[in-house]
């Protein structure tokens, strides 16, 4: 009988959720869901020194925001509870002791000072440090005496020194490592807690994990895991190692270097759906040319065989493009809900209809944090450079702009029902009657009422939002400034 696919996302609560972590979680989720399997959340907190307060909540919130609902985990339980490693601390020692009995592990009583000295000597010789097995040949009596005296110790895995270890990876194929390159890694630390590597293997077996998904940086560690599986006589899981995510210049993404994590991207105005869609394509490609996918669509089309082994470039411009597509696809009401916090903070003029502002912004916004920089002219008219009235494409000059504003003023004053259709018909009819292009009327009006060279929305939309009185006031200011400038020029 075929085993049900079971994957696990097993983060350490050491801070924010970086992009690589999020992609790993996403792929583990998709591997499971695309094969009607289970997606498990496990918190690996055995490295107590690196724990960050609140980091577990970040993990929960991120998965919830992204729609990646786990089937088992610390917060919802499951048949293999507990799902927090520190709560499973009594689980691991018996397995380590079993390995000692089988000759696959041994006690090590070496002090930190001795190990630091060995490491320093290796550095001086430009050699890679490997533990020298100083404690491997201690007799049972010596070990018993040291344990009785409660001398600090760790338990190390005894690696084979000859031959090779080979394993299969879904993405990278057959990988072979020389055994003499494998250090006798620590399984149980001096505080009695397991190391990440050891707890990982034990818990994956006990929780019946069938597919292990992780970054390619763990490829070289995999033989160590497999030697543990073989020592216990356990079935080895399917390995799926993911390619690196790098910056466009090829360097590794790093929080320390100021690269954005998931929460940073949200604060920068990116939508969750866009982030997930983009990250899904960092190392995986669908069989079609489709680029826009919802999470449920990804669940249906995701296939492990389409994961690439080449590093993937995280391109902010491409992410902005994805975000813009998602913004465009929102209903006007949905976008307004997203834009409202930015609008209420940026627009202090209480007479402005913020929903109308949202409508003109939607097609012109790539990320939500762009919004404040696009709407300041609704609050007040700035002291603008008159040269923005001059536009080659619109065929406007200062003289043409002044004439258009003078002609437009009485027409706009006469409008009783102030709305977009009325403004549109009156201004375009005026341009036709004057025998000028629409742009020669609309560009000067838009410039006069905004004072900006680039605005979301044109003259008609902005005039409608500003209202009749404010629009007329700003046009009169525009006429006055142009007249003054042209008088001085003469």
Coordinates of N, CA and C in Angstrom, one line a residue, residues 75 94 144 146 148 156 186 242 304 320 470 479:
X75 N -0.2 24.3 17.4 CA -1.4 25.0 17.8 C -2.7 24.2 17.6
X94 N 17.3 8.3 24.3 CA 17.3 6.8 24.1 C 17.8 6.4 22.7
X144 N 32.1 5.3 32.0 CA 31.2 5.2 33.2 C 31.7 6.1 34.3
X146 N 33.5 8.9 34.1 CA 33.3 10.3 33.7 C 31.8 10.7 33.9
X148 N 29.6 9.2 35.8 CA 29.3 9.2 37.3 C 29.7 10.5 37.9
X156 N 28.6 12.1 19.9 CA 28.9 12.3 18.5 C 28.5 11.1 17.7
X186 N 27.9 16.3 16.2 CA 27.3 16.1 17.6 C 25.8 15.8 17.4
X242 N 16.2 22.4 -2.8 CA 15.8 23.5 -3.7 C 17.0 24.4 -4.0
X304 N 6.7 18.2 -8.9 CA 8.1 18.2 -8.4 C 9.1 18.2 -9.5
X320 N 7.3 43.6 -8.4 CA 6.4 44.8 -8.6 C 5.4 44.6 -9.7
X470 N -13.1 74.4 -5.6 CA -11.6 74.3 -5.5 C -11.0 74.3 -6.9
X479 N -4.4 81.0 -14.2 CA -4.5 82.1 -15.1 C -3.6 83.3 -14.7

